[in-house]
Short mmCIF file of C-alpha atoms in Angstrom, two decimals:
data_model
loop_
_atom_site.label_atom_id
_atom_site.label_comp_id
_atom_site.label_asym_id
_atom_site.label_seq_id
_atom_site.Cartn_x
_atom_site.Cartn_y
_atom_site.Cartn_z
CA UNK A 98 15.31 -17.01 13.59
CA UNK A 99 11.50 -16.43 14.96
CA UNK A 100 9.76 -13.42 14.73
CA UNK A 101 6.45 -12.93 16.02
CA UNK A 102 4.87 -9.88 15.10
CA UNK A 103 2.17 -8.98 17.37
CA UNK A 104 -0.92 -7.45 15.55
CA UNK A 105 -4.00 -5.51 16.52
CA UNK A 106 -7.12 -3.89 14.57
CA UNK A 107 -6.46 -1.05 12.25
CA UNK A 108 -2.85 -0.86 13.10
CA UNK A 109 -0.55 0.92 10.64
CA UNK A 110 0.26 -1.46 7.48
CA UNK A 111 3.28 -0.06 6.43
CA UNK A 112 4.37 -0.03 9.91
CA UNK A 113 4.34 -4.02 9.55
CA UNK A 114 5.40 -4.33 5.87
CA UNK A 115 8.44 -1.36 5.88
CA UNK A 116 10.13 -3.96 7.62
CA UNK A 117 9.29 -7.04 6.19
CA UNK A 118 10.32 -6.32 3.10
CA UNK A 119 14.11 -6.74 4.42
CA UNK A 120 13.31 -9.25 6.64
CA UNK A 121 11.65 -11.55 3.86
CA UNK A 122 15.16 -11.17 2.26
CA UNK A 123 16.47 -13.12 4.79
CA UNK A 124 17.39 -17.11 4.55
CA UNK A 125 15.54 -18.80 7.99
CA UNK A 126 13.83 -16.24 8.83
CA UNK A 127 10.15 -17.96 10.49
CA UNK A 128 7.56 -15.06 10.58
CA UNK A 129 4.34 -15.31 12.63
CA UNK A 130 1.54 -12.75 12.93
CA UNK A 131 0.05 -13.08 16.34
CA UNK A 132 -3.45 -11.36 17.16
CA UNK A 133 -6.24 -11.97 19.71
CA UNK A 134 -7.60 -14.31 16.78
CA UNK A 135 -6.11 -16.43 14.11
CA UNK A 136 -7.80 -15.06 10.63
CA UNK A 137 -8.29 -11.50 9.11
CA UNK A 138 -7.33 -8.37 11.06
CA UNK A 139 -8.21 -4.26 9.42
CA UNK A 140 -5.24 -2.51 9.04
CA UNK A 141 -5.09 1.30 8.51
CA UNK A 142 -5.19 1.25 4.71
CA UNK A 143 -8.11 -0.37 4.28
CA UNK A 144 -5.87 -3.37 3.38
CA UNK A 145 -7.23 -6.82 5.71
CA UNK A 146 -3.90 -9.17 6.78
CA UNK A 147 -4.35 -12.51 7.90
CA UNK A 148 -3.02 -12.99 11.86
CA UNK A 149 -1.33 -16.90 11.91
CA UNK A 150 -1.89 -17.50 15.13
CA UNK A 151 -3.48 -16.18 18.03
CA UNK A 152 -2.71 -15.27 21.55
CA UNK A 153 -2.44 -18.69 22.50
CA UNK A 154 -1.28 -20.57 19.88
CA UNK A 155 2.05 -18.92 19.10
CA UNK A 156 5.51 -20.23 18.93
CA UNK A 157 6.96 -20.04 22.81
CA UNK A 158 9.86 -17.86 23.19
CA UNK A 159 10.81 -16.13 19.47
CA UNK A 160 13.80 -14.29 18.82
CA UNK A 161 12.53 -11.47 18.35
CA UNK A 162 9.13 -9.53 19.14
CA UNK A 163 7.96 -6.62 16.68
CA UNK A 164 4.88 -4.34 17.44
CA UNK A 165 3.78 -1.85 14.76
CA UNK A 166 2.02 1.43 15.62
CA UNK A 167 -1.07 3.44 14.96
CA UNK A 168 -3.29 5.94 15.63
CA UNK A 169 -6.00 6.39 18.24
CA UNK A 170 -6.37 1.92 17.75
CA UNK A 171 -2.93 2.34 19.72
CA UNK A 172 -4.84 3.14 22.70
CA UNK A 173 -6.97 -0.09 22.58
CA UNK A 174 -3.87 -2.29 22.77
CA UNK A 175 -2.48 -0.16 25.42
CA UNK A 176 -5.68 -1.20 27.76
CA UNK A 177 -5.79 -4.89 26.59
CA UNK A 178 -4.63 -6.58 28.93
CA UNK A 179 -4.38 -10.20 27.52
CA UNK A 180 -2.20 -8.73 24.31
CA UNK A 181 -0.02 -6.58 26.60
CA UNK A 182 0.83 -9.97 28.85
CA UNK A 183 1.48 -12.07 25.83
CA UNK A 184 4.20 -9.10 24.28
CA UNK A 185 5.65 -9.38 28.08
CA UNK A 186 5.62 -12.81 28.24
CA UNK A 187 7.24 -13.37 24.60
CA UNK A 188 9.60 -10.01 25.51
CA UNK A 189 10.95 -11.60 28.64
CA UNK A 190 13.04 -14.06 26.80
CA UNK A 191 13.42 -12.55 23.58
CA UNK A 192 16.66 -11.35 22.24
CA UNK A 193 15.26 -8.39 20.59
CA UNK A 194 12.16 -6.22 21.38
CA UNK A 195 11.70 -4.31 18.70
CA UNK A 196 8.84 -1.56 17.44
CA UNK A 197 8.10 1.06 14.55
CA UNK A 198 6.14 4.63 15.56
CA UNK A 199 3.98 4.21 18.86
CA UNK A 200 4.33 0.23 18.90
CA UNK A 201 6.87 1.68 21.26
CA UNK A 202 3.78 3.28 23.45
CA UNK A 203 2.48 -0.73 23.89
CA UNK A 204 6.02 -1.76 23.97
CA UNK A 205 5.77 0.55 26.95
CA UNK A 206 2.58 -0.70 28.23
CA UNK A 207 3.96 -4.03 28.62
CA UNK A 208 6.65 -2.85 30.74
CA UNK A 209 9.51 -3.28 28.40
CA UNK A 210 10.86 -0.36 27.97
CA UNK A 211 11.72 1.08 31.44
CA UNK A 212 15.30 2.62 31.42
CA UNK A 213 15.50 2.30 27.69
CA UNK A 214 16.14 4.82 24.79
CA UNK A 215 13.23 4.47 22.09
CA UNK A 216 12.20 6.00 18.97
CA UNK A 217 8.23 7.31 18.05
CA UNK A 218 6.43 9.22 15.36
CA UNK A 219 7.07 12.80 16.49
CA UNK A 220 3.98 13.62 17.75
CA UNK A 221 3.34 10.67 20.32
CA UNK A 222 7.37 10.72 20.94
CA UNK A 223 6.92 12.98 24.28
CA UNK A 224 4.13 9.99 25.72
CA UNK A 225 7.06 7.49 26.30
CA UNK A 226 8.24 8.97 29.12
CA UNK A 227 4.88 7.99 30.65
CA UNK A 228 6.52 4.49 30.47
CA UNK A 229 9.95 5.45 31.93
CA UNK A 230 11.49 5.30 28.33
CA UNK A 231 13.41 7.71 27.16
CA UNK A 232 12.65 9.43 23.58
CA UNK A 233 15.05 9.60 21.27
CA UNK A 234 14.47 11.82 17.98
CA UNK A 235 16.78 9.29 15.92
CA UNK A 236 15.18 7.42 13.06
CA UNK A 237 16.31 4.52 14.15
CA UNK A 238 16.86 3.70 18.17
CA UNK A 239 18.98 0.50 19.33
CA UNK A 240 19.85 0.30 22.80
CA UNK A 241 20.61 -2.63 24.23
CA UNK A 242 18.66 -5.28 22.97
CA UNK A 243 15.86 -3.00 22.53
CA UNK A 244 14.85 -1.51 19.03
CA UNK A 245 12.51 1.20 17.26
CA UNK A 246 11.81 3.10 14.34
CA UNK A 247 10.74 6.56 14.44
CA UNK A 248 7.02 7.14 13.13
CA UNK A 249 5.56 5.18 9.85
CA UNK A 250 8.03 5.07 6.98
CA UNK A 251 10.74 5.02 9.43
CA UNK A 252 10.26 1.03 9.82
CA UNK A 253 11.97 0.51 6.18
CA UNK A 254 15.33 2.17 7.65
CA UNK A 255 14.73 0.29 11.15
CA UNK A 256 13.94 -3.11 8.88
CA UNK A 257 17.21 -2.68 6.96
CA UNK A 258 19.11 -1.47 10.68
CA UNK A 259 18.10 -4.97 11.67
CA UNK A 260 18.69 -6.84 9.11
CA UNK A 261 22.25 -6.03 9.35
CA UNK A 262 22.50 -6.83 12.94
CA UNK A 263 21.39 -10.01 12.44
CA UNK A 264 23.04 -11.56 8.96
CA UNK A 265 25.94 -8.76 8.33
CA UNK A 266 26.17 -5.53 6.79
CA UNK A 267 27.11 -6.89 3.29
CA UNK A 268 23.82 -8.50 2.61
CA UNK A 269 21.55 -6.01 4.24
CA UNK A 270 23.65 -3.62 1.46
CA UNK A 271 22.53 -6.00 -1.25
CA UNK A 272 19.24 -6.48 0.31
CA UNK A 273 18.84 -2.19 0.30
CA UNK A 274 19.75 -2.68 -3.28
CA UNK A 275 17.13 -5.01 -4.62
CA UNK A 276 14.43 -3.04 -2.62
CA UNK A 277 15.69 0.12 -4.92
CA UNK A 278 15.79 2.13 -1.45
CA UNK A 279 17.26 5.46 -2.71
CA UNK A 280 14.59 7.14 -1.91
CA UNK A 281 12.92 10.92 -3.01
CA UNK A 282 10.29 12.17 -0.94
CA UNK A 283 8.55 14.66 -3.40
CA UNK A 284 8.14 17.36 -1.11
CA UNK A 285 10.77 17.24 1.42
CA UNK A 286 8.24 17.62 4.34
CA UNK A 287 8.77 14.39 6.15
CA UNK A 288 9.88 15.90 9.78
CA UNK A 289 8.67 18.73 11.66
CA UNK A 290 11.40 21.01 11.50
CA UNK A 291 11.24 20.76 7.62
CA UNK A 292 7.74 21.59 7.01
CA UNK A 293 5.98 25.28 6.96
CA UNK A 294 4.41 26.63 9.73
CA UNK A 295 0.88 26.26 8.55
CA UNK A 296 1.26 22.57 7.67
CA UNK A 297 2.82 21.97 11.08
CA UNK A 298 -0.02 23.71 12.40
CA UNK A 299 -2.80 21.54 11.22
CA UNK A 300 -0.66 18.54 11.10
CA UNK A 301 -1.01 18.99 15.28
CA UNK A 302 -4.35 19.44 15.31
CA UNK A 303 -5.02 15.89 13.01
CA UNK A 304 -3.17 14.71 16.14
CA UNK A 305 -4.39 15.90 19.35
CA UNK A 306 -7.54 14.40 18.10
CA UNK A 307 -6.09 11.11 17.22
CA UNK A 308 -3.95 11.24 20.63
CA UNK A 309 -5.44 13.86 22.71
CA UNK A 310 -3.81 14.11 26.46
CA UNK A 311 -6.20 11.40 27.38
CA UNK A 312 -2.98 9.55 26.39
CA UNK A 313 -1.25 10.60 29.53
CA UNK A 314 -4.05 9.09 31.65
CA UNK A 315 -3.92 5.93 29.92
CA UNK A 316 -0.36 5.09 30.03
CA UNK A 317 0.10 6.53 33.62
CA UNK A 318 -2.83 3.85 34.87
CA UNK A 319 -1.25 1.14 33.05
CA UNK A 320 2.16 2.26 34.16
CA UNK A 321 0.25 2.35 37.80
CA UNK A 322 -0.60 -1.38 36.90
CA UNK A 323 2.80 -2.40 35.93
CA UNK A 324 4.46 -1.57 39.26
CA UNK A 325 1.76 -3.02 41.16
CA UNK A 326 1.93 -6.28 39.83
CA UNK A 327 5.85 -5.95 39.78
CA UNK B 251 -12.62 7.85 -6.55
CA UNK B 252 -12.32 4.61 -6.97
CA UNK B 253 -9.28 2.33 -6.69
CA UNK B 254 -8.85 -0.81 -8.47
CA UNK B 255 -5.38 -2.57 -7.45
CA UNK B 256 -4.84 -5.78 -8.75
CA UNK B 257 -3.42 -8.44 -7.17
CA UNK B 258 -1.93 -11.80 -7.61
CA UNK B 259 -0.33 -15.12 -6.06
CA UNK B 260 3.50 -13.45 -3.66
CA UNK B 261 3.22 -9.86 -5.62
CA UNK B 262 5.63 -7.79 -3.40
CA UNK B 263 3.65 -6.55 -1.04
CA UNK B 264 5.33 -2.90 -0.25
CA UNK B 265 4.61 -2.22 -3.41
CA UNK B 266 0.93 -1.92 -3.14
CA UNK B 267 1.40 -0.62 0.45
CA UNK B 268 3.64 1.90 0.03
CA UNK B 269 1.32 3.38 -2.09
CA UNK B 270 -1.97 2.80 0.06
CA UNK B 271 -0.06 4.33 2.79
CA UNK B 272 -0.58 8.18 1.54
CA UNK B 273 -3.44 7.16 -0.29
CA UNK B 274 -5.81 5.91 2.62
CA UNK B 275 -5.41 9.18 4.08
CA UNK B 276 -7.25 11.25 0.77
CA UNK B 277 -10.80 11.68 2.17
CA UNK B 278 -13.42 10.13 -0.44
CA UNK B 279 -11.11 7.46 -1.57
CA UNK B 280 -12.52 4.11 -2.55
CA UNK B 281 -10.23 1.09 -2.75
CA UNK B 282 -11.06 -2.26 -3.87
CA UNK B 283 -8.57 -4.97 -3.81
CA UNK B 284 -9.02 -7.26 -7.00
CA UNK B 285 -7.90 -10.84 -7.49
CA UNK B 286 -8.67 -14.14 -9.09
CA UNK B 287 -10.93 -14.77 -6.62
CA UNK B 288 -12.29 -12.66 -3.35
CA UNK B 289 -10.46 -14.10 -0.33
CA UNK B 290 -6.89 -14.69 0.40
CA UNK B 291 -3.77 -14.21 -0.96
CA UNK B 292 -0.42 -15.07 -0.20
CA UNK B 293 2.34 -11.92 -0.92
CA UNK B 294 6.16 -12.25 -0.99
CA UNK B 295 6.59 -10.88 2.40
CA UNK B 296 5.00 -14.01 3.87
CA UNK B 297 2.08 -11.93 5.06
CA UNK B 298 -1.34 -12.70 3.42
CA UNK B 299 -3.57 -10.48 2.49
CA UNK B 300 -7.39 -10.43 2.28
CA UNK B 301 -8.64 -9.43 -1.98
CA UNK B 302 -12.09 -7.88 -1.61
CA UNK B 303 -13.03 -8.77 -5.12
CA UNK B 304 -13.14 -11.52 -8.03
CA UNK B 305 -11.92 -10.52 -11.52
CA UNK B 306 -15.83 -10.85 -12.00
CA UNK B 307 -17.23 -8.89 -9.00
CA UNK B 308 -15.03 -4.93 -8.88
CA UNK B 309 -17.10 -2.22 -10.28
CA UNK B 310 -16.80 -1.35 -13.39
CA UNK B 311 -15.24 1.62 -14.65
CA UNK B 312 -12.57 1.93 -11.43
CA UNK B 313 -11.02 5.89 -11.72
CA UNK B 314 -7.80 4.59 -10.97
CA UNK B 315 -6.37 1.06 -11.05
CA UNK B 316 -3.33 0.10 -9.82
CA UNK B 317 -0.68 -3.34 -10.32
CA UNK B 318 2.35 -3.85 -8.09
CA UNK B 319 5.05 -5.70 -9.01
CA UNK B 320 6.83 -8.95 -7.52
CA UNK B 321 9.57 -10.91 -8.75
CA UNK B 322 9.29 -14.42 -10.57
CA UNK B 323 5.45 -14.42 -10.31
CA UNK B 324 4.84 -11.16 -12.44
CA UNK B 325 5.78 -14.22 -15.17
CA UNK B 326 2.54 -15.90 -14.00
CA UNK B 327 0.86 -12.37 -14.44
CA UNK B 328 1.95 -11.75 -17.73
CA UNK B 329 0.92 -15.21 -18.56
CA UNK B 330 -3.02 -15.30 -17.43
CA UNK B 331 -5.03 -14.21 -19.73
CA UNK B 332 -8.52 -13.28 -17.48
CA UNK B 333 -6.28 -11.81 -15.02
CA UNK B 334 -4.48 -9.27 -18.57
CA UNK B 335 -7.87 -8.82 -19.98
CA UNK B 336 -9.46 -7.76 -16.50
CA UNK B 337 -6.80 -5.06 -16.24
CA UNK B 338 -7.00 -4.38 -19.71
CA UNK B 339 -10.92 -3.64 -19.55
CA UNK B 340 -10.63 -1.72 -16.43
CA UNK B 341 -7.85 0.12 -17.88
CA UNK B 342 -10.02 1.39 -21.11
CA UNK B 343 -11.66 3.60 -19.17
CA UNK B 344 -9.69 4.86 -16.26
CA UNK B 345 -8.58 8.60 -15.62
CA UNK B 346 -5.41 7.03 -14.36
CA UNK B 347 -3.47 3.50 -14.73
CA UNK B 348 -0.73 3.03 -12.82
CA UNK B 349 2.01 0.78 -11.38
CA UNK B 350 5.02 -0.04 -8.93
CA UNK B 351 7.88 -2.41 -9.87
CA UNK B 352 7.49 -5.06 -12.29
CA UNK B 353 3.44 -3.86 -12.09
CA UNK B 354 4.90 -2.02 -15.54
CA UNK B 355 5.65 -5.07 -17.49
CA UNK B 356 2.00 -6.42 -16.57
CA UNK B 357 0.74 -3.08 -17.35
CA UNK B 358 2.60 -3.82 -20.80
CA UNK B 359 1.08 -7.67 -21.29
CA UNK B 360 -1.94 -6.08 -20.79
CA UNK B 361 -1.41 -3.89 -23.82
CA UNK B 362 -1.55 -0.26 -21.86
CA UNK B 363 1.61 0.98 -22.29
CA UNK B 364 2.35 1.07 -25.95
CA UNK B 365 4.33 4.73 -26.68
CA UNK B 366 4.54 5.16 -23.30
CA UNK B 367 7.42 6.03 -20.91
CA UNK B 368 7.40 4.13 -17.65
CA UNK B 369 9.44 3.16 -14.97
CA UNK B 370 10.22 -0.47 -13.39
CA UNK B 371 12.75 -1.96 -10.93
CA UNK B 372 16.04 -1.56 -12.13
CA UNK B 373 16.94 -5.44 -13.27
CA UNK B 374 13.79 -5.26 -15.05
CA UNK B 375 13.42 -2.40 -16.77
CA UNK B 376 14.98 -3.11 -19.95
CA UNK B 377 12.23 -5.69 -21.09
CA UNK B 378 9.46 -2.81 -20.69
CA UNK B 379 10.31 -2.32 -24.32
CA UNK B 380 9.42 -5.70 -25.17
CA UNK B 381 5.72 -4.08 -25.30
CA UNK B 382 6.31 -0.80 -27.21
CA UNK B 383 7.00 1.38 -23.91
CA UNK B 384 10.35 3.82 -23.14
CA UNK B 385 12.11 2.68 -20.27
CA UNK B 386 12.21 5.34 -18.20
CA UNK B 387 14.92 5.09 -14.96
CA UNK B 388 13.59 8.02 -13.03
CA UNK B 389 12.29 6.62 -9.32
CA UNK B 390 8.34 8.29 -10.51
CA UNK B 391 6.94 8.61 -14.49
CA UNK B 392 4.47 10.58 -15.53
CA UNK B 393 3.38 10.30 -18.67
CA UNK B 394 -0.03 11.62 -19.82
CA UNK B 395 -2.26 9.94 -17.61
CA UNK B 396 0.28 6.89 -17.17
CA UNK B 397 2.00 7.11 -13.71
CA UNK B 398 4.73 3.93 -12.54
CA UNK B 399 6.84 3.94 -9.79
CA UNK B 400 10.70 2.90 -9.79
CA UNK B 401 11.81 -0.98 -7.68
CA UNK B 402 9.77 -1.48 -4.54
CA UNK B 403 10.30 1.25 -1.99
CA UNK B 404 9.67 3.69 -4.89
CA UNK B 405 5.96 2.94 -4.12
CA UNK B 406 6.35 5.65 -1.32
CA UNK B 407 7.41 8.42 -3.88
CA UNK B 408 4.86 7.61 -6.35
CA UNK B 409 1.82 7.32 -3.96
CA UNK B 410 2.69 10.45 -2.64
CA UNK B 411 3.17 11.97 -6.27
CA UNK B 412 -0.14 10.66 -7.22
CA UNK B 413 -1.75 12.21 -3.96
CA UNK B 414 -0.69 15.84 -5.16
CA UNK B 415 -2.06 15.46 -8.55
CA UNK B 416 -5.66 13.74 -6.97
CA UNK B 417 -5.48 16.31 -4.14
CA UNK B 418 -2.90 19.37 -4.48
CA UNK B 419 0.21 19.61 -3.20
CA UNK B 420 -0.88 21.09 0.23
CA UNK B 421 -2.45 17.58 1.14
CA UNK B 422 0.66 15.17 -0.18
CA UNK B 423 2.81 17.95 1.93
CA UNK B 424 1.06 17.24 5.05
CA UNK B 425 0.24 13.21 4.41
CA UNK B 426 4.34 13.17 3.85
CA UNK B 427 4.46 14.69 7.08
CA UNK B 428 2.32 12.25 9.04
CA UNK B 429 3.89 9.65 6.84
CA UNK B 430 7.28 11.17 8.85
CA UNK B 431 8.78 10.13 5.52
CA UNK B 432 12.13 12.02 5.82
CA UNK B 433 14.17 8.24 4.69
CA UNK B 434 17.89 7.84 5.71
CA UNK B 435 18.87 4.51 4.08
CA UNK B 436 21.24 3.15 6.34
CA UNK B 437 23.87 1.81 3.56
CA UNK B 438 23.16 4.70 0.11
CA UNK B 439 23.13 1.05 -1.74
CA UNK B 440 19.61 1.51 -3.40
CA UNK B 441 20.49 2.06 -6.77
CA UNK B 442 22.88 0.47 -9.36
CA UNK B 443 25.47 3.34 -9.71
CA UNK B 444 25.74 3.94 -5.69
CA UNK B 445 26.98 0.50 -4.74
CA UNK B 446 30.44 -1.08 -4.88
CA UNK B 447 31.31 -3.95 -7.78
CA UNK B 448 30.76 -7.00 -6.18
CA UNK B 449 27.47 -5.94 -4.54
CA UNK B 450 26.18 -5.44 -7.45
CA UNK B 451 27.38 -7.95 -9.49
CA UNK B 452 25.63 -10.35 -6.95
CA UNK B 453 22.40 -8.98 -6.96
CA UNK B 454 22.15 -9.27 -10.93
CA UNK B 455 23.18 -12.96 -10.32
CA UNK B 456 19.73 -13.72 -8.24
CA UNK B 457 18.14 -11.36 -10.37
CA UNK B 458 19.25 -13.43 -13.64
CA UNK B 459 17.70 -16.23 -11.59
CA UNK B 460 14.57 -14.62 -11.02
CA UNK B 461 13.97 -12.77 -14.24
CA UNK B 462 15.87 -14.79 -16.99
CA UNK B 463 15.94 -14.22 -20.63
CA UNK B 464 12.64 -16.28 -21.06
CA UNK B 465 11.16 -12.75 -19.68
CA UNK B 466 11.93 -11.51 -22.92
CA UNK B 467 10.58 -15.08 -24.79
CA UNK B 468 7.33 -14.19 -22.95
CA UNK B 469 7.16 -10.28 -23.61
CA UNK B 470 7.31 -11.18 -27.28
CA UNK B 471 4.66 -13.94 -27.34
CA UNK B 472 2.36 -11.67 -25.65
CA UNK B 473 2.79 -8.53 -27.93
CA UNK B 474 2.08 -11.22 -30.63
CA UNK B 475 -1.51 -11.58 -29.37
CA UNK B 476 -1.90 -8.33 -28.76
CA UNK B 477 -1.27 -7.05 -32.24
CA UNK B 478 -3.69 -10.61 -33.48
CA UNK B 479 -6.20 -9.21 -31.40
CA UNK B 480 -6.05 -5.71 -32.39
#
């Protein structure tokens, strides 16, 4: 099974290695990390990754096609034109189109997600519509052959999700087990509806600023775009 | 504050990201990504990943440093002298020195964990007493100013544990938040006690493959030069 993994500047890490981590679990798996260049690529964390191959260069036709989010870099690869044609292109055959937090906004932007159900982080969630997608609040969205994990940390669940689809639900249960996924979030603050008010509060403003309504303009020109070329 | 982590040939790569994850959002946090040699480095998630430093080149005196864990190659670890010392040297004067995973048992080789309690993944655990620490099988230890995270995912916990003592509680609170780290595993396999007979009892068969009673053959020979040296 190929999976290309389609990578941009300062996109999320985790967003990439949450679900990895199952997927490196499982036997014939072929990974490759596609950017605009072959060669080091910034990541959120401060962490560089190395992109295999580029734009050009990567395996025709994968099995599956995974975009991680971000934060305001999401808006760069929603206007770049020459990664949103290669996702389409590599999306139009795959058998699953997959994303974690807004790598469903580019999964939108590449015109893949028209009619379908989708999961975001929470605060972008309301922008899909923009692409004719439908949010979903789940953690973890399958609808048809398209898949997503809610924002960030949600791509371990969505990894695991997968991973059963695709080799059984016995070994993504061992595979859950040898990642020691039995997780304790200290604080218990991990959704919106958990957290106090004040939290929320500024929690909103860290992200108007990353994705201010500008967002809305964006999408709704490249959704413009989508239906004029279609 | 700076931030040493320590890397070597396929460590497990959530296990230093899940950590960086609530850490690269503390403003004033420096993070320096140490290795053999500057360049890169291949992780056991099949995703390479760019070390910013040589053994010879991180600044001295790091605030925090940091090992993640992996599976066979925390032998190699354990086993390379420049790579023990380094951590070792670093470690002498750190506010904080830390771990996920297996990270522990290189923490131990490297002689910092004597009398201390610590936690590892569960397979592993036991041989953390092979270098004079207390097994600990809670998913985040604390001890004094000796922090380890549980298996893998438990990365997440403990980065976010170590961002409330660094930054209050207020901050971790809200960086969980963003994090939307609100976990449902999708199977409640992730630890020993929570999965059914045969799961388990297949999972400690790769693991005895992985981490084999030459672990403890190893553990011992390097306590023995410890205790020469001291």
């Amino acid at each position: 099974m190929k999976i290309a993994c389609f990578l941009y500047p300062d996109f999320t890490t985790i967003d990439l290695v949450g679900p990895l981590s199952p997927w490196s679990h499982i036997p014939g798996v072929e990974l490759e990390f596609v950017a605009a260049n072959k060669g080091p690529m910034a990541t959120d964390s401060r962490l560089s990754v190395l992109a295999t191959h580029s734009l050009d260069s990567f395996t025709p036709n994968p099995d599956v096609i995974f975009v991680p989010g971000a934060g305001r870099p999401t808006f760069d690869a929603m206007q770049n034109d020459a990664f949103l044609d290669a996702i389409a292109r590599a999306g139009a055959q795959a058998k699953w189109i997959t994303s974690v937090c807004t790598g469903s906004l580019i999964l939108g932007a590449a015109g893949l997600l028209e009619g379908y159900r989708a999961a975001c982080h929470w605060y972008a969630r309301p922008y899909l519509e923009k692409f004719g997608a439908i949010p979903d609040d789940r953690r973890v969205v399958i609808d048809r052959n398209r898949a997503s994990g809610g924002g960030v940390t949600a791509g371990i669940d969505f990894g695991l999700r997968m991973a059963a689809e695709w080799v059984g639900e016995d070994t993504a249960r061992l595979i859950e087990l040898i990642m020691e996924y039995a997780p304790e979030p200290p604080f218990n603050t991990g959704r919106p509806e958990l957290v106090d008010a004040q939290t929320l509060s500024i929690a909103k403003q860290m992200a108007a600023q990353i994705m201010p309504e500008e967002l809305a303009t964006i999408a709704a020109k490249r959704r413009g775009l989508l239906h004029l070329g279609a």
